[in-house]
Coordinates of C-alpha atoms in Angstrom, one line a residue:
X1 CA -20.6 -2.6 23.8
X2 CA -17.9 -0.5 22.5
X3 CA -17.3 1.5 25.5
X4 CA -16.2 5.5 26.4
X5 CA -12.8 4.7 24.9
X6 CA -14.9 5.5 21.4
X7 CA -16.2 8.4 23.0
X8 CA -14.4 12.1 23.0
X9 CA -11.3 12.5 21.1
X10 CA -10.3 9.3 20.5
X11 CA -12.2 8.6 16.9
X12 CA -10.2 11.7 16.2
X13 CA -6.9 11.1 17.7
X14 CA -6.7 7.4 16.0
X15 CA -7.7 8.7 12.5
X16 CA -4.6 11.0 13.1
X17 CA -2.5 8.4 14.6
X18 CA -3.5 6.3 11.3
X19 CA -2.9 8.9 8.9
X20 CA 0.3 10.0 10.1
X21 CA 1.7 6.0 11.0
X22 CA 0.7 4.7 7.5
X23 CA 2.0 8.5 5.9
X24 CA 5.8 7.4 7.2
X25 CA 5.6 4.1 6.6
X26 CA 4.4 4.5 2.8
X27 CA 6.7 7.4 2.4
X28 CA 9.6 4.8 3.3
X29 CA 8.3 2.6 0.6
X30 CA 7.9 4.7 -1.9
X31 CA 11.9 6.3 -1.2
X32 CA 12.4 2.7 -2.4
X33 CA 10.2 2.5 -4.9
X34 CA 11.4 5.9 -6.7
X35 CA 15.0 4.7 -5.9
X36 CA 14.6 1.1 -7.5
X37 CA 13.4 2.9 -10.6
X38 CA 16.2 5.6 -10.9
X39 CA 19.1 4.7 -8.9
X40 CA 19.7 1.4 -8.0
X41 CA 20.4 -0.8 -10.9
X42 CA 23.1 1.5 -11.0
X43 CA 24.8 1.4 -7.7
X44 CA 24.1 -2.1 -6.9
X45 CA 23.8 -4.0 -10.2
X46 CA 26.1 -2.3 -11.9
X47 CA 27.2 -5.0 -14.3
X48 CA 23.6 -5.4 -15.5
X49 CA 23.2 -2.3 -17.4
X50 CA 20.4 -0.9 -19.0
X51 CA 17.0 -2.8 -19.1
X52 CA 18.7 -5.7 -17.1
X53 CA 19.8 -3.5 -14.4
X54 CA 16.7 -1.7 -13.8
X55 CA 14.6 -4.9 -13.8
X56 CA 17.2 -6.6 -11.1
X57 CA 16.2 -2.9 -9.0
X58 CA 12.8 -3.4 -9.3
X59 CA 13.1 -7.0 -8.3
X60 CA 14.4 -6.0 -4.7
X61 CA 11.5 -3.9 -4.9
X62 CA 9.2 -7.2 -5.4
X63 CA 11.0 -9.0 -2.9
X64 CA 9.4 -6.6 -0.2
X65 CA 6.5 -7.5 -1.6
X66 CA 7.0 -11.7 -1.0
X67 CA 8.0 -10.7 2.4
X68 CA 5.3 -8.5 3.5
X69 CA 2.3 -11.9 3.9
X70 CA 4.8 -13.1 6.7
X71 CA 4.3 -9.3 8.2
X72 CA 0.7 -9.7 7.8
X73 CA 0.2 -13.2 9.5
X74 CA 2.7 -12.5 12.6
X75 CA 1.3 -8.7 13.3
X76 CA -1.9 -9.9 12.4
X77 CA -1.5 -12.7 15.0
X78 CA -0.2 -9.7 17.4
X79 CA -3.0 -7.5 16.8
X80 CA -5.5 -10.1 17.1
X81 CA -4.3 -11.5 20.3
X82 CA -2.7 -9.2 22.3
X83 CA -3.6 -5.2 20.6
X84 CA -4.0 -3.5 17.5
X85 CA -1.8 -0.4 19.0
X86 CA 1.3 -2.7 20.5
X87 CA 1.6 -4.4 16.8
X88 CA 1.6 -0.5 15.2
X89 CA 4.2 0.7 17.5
X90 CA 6.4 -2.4 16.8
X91 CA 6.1 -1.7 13.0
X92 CA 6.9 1.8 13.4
X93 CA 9.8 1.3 14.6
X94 CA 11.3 -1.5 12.3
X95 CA 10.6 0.3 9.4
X96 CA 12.0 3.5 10.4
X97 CA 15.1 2.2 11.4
X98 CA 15.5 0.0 8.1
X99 CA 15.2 2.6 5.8
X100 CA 17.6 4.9 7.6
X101 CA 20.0 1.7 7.2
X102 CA 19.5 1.9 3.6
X103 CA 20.0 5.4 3.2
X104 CA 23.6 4.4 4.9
X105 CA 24.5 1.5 3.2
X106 CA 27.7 0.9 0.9
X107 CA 26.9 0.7 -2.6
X108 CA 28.5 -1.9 -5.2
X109 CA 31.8 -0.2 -5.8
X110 CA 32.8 -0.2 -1.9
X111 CA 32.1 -3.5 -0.9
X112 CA 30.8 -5.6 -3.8
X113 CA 28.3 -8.3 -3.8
X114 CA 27.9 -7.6 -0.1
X115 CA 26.2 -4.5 -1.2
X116 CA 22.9 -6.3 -3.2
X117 CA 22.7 -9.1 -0.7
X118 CA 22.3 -6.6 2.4
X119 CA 20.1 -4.3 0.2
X120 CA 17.7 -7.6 -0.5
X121 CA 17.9 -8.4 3.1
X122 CA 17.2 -5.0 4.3
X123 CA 13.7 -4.7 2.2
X124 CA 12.1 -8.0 3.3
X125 CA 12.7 -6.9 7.0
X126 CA 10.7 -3.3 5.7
X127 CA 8.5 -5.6 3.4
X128 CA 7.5 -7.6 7.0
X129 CA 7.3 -4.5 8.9
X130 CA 4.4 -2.9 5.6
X131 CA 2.6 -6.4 6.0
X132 CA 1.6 -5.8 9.9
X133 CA 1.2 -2.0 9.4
X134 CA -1.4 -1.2 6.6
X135 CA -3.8 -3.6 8.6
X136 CA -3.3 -2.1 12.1
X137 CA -4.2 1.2 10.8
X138 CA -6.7 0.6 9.1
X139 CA -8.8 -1.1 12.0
X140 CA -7.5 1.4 14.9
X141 CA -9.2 4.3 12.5
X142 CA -12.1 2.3 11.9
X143 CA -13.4 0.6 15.2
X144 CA -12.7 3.5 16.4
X145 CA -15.6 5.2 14.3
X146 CA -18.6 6.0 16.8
X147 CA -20.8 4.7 14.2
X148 CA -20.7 1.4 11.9
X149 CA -22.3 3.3 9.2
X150 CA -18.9 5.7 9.0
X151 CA -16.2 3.1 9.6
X152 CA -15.6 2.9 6.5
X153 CA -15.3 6.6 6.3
X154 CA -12.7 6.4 9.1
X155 CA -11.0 4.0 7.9
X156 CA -10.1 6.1 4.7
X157 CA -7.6 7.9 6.9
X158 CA -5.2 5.0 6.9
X159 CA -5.6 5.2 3.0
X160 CA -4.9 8.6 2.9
X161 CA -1.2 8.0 4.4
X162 CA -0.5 6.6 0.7
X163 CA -1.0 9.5 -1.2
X164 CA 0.5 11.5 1.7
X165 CA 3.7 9.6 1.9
X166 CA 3.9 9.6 -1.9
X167 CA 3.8 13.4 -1.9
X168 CA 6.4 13.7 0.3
X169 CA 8.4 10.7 -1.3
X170 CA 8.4 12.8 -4.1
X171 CA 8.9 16.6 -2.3
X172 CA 12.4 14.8 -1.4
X173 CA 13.4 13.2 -4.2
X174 CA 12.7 16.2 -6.3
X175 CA 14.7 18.2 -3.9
X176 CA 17.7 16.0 -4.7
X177 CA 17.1 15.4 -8.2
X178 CA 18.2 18.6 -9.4
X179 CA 21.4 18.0 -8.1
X180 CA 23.9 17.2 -11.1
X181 CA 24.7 13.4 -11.8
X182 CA 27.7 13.2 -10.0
X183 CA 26.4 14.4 -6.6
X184 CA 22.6 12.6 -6.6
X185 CA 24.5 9.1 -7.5
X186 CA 27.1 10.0 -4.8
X187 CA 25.0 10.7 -1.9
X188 CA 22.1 12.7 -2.9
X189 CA 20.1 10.0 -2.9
X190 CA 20.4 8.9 0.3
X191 CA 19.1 11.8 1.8
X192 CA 15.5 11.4 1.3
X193 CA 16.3 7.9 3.5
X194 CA 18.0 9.7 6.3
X195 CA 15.2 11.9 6.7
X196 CA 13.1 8.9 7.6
X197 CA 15.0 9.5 11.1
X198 CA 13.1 12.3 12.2
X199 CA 9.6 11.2 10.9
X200 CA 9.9 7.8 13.2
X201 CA 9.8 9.9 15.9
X202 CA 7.3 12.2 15.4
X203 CA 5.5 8.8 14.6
X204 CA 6.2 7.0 17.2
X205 CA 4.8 10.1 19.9
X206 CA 1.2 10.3 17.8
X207 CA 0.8 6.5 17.9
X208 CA 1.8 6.1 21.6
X209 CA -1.1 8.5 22.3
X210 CA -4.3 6.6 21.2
X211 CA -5.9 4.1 23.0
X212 CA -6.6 0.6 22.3
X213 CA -9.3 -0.3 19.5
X214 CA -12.9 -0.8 21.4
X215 CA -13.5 -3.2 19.2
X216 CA -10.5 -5.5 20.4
X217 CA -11.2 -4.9 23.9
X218 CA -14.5 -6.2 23.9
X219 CA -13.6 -9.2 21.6
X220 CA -10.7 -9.9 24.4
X221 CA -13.5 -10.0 27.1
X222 CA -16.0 -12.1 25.0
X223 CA -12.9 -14.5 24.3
X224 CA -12.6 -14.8 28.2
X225 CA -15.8 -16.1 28.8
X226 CA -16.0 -18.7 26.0
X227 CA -15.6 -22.2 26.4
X228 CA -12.6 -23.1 24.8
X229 CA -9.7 -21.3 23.4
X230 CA -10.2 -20.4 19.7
X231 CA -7.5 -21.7 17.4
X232 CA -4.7 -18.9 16.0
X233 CA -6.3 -16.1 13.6
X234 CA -4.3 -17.9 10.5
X235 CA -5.9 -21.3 10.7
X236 CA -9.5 -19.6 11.8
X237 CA -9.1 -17.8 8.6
X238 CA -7.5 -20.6 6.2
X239 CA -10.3 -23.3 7.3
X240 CA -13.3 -21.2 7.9
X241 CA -13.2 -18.7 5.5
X242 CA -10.9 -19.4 2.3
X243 CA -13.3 -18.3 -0.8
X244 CA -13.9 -14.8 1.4
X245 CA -10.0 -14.5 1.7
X246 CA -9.7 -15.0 -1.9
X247 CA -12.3 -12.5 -2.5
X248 CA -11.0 -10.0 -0.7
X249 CA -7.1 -10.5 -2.2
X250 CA -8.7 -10.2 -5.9
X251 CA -10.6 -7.0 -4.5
X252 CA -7.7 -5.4 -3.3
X253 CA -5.7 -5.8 -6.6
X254 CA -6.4 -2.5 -8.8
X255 CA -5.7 -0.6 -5.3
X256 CA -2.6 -1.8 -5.2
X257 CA -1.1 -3.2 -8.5
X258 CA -2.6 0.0 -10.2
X259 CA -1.0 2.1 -7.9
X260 CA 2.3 0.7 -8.7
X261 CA 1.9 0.4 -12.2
X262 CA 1.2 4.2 -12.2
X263 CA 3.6 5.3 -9.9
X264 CA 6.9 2.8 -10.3
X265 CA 6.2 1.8 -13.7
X266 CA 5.6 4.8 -15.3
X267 CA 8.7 6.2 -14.1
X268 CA 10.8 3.8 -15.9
X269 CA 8.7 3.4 -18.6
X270 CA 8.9 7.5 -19.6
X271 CA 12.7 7.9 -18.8
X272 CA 13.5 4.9 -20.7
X273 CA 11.1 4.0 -23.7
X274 CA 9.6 7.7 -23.7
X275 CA 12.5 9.7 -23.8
X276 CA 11.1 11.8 -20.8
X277 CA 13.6 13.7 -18.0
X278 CA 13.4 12.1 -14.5
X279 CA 12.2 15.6 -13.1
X280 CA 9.1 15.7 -15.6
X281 CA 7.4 12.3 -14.8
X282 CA 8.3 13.5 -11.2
X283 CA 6.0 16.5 -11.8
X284 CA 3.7 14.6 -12.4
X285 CA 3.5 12.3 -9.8
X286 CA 3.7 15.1 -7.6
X287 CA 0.8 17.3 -9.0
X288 CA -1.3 13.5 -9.2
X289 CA -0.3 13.0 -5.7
X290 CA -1.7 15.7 -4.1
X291 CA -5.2 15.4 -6.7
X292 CA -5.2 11.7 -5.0
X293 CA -4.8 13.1 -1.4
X294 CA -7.9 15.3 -1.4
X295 CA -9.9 12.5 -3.8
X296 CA -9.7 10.1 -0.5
X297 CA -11.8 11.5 2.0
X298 CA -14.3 12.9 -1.1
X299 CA -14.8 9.5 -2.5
X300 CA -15.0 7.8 1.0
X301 CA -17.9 10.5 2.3
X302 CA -19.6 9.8 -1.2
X303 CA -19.5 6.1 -1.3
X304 CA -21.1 6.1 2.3
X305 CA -24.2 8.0 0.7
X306 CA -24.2 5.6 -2.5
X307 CA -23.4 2.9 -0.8
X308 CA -19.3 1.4 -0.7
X309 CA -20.7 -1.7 -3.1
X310 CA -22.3 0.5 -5.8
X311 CA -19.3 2.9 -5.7
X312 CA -16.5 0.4 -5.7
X313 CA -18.5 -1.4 -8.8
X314 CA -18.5 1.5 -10.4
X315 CA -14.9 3.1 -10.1
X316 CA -13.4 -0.4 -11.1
X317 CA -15.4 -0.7 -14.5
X318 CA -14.2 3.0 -15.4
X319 CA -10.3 2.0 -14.5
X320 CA -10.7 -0.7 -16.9
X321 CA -11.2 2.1 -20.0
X322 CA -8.5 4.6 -18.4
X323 CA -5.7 3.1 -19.3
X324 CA -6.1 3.8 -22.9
X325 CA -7.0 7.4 -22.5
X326 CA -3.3 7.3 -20.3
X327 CA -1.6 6.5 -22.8
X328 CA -2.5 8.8 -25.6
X329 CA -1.8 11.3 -23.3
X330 CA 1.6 10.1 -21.9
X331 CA 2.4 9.7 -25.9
X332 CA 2.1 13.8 -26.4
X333 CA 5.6 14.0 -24.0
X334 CA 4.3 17.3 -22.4
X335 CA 4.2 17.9 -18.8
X336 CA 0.4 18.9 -19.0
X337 CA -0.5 15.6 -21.3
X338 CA 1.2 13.4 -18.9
X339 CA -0.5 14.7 -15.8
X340 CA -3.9 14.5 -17.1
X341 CA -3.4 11.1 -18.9
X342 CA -1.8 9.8 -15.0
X343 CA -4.8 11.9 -13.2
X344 CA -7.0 10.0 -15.5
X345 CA -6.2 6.9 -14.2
X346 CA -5.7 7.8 -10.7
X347 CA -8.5 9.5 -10.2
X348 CA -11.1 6.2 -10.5
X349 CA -8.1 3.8 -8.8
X350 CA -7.8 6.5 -6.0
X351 CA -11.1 6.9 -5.4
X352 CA -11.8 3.0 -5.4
X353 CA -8.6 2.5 -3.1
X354 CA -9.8 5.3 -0.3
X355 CA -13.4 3.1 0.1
X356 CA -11.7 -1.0 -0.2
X357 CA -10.2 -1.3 2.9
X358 CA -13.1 -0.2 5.1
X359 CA -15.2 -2.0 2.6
X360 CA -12.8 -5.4 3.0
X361 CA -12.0 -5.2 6.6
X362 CA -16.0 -5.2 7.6
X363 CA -16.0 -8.6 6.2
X364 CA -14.4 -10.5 8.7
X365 CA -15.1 -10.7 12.3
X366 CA -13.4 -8.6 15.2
X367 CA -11.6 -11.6 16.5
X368 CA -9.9 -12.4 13.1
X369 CA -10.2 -9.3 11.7
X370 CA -6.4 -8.2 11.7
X371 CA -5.3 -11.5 10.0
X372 CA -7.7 -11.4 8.4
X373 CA -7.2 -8.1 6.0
X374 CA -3.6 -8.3 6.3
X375 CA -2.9 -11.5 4.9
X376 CA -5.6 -10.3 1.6
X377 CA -3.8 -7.1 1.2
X378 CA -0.5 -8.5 1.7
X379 CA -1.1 -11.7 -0.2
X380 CA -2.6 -9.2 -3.1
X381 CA 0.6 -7.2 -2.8
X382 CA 2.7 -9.7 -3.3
X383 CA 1.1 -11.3 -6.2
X384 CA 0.0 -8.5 -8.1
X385 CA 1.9 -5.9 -6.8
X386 CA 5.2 -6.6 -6.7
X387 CA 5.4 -8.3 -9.8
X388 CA 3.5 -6.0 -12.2
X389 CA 6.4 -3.6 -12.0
X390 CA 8.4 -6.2 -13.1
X391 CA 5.9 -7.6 -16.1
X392 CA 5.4 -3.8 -17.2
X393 CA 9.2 -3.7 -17.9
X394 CA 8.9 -6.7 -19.8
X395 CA 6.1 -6.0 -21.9
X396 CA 7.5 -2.4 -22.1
X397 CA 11.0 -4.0 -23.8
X398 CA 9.3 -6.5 -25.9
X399 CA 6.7 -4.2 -27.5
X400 CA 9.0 -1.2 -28.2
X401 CA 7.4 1.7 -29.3
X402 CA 3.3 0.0 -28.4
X403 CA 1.5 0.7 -25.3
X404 CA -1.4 -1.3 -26.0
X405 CA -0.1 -4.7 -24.0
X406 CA 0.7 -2.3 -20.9
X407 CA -3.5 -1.1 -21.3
X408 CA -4.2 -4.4 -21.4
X409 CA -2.4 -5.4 -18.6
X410 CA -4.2 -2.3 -16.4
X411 CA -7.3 -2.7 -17.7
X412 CA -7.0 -7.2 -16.5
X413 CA -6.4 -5.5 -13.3
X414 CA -9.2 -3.7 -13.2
X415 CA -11.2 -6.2 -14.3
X416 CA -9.9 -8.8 -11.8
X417 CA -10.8 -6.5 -8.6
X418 CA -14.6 -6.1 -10.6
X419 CA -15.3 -8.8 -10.6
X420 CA -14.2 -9.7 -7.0
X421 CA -15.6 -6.9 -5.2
X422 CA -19.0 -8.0 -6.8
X423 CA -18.8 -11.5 -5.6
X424 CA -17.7 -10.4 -1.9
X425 CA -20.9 -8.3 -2.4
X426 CA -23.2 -11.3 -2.3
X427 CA -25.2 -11.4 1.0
X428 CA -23.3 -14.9 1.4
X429 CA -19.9 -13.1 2.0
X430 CA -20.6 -10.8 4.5
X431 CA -19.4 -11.2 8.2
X432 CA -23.0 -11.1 9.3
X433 CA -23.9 -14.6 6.8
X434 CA -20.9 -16.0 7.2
X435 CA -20.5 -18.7 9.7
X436 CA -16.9 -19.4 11.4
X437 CA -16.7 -22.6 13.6
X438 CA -14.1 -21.5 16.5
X439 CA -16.5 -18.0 17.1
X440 CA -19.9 -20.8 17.7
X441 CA -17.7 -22.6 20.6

């Protein structure tokens, strides 16, 4: 029985709450993503210049990425155990106040290696904080939901934080990019890291005003009146369920590793193979932001009258074939071309990223539930997300002048989350088949 807390405002008020946490928190990672790719393999590698310096920056940006599994397994252990909402507010707060620390700290020229060691330490503590967030959202927006058959609808509100802190990642850094040379290397870049300040708290009111998730507090009861204790959420989901886990990692890979690819990539692969001005390809992004943020909610309210299987099958196959069409269009160097050949892209990727996580998290139960989606998304993220940045550059540097290996490389993504979001399709995988031996005790 889910309660009166479901009842009222509260579906309302935690869709918000979701929206608004997971907009500040992905606006802080993207500051760093945008940064990685412009600025800082300048100010904190500068003795690796050129193509070495920018793929050192967009290693810190991977390391967040390797860090963010150990955010999912201890907040998912939090949210599991003791509440979804006390494991939000903590990772609020610890992201906030590490990218304000960024946006303060000494570069290479005033204190040396000091400066790359605390920048690396500094993103695995916001790469822990992203692992416990994403999860938490998404399940305090979707159990929640009133009605199972819109959870996943609900849950689209955490997704739409993405494009929504991506718009405003880029409102800031466009703001500072006109700014000549001198000036956006000295400090304006740091600005769009202080301003992180003021979001944390307006964060931190909205989240403190939703209630607990329904769903929790009657799994919390039920765990009461069992027999024994179950075992921690990690080794429930390790022993009883490893094939779903993998599953749902390879599902969540074109969300997230396509995402990067078209919005970290593409900035260093325009401004420095292209021949394209930072402020274009940040045009761009902008203008494809915004298309993303109203494609979110469309795609979830159509996928729960298709069905979320039929429509994620659907948008993953046409992502594998976009890639091409991007790159044709990226070729032509015009503001227009580049927009449409990125919209292309992002507008099958956003629309199977909006319905995936409502889709994913109804696959395990309540009681593991937060471990459960975390530790796929995070353990996705780190794998494929972090690192295809990284290969991009690679591939980008070794076939000068060809784009074909970087379509390739989008359209294996594509292909990898197919092929998983069909098998975690199979009436085997779902919650209501699958049997997990601490929930029979």
């Amino acid at each position: 029985m889910r309660g009166n807390t479901a009842t009222g405002h509260q579906p309302v008020r935690a869709s918000t709450a979701a929206f608004v946490g997971t907009m500040i928190e992905w606006y802080d990672f993207y500051i760093y993503a945008t940064a990685a790719a412009l600025v800082f393999g300048k100010l904190f590698f500068p003795s690796a210049t050129g193509f070495y310096g920018t793929l050192a920056a967009l290693g810190t940006f991977a390391v967040g990425f390797f860090a963010r599994p150990l955010g999912g397994v201890i907040f998912g252990h939090i949210g599991d155990k003791i509440g979804r909402k006390k494991s939000l507010v903590i990772t609020l707060v610890m992201m906030g106040t590490v990218t304000v620390l960024i946006g303060l700290l000494p570069t290479y020229a005033s204190i040396g290696v000091w400066a790359p060691v605390l920048l690396i330490l500094l993103r695995i503590v916001q790469g822990i904080a992203v692992g416990g967030e994403w999860g938490g959202a998404v399940l305090m927006a979707g159990e929640h939901s009133p009605d199972r058959s819109k959870r996943t609808f609900f849950a689209s509100f955490a997704q739409l934080g993405s494009p929504a802190g991506l718009i405003l990642s880029m409102l800031m850094f466009k703001s500072v990019t006109s700014l000549d040379d001198e000036a956006f290397l000295g400090w304006g870049w740091r600005v769009p890291f202080l301003f992180s300040a003021v979001l944390l708290v307006v964060g931190f009111v909205i989240r403190l005003s939703v209630n607990e998730s329904p769903d929790f507090l009657a799994e919390k009861q039920a765990r009461a009146q069992r027999a024994r204790p179950a075992q921690a959420p990690l080794a429930q989901v390790l022993r009883g369920a490893p094939r779903l886990l993998a599953l749902a990692v390879g599902a969540n890979v074109l969300g997230i590793a396509g995402f990067y690819f078209t919005n970290t990539f593409m900035i260093a692969y325009t401004t420095q193979y292209a021949g394209l001005s930072r402020a274009v390809i940040l045009d761009c992004l902008l203008v494809v932001s915004i298309m993303q943020f109203f494609i979110t909610p469309l795609a979830a309210y159509i996928a729960s009258r298709v069905g979320n299987l039929r429509f994620l099958g659907a948008t993953a196959l046409a992502s594998i074939f976009t890639p091409y069409v991007m790159f044709n269009l990226v070729d032509q160097g015009s503001l227009t071309s580049i927009t449409l050949g990125v919209g292309v892209a992002v507008l099958f990727m956003g629309a199977y990223y909006a319905v995936i996580a409502g889709y994913v998290s109804d696959s395990f139960p309540t009681g593991i539930r937060y471990t459960g989606i975390s530790l796929a998304y995070q353990l996705s993220g780190a794998i494929f997300g972090g690192l295809t940045p990284l290969l991009g550059t690679v591939l980008a540097e070794n076939f000068k002048g060809q784009w074909w290996p970087l379509a390739v490389l989008f359209s294996a993504i594509s292909l990898l989350s197919l092929v998983s979001v069909l098998l975690l399709g199979n009436a085997g995988q779902r919650t209501e088949n699958f049997q997990f031996k601490d929930q029979q005790a």
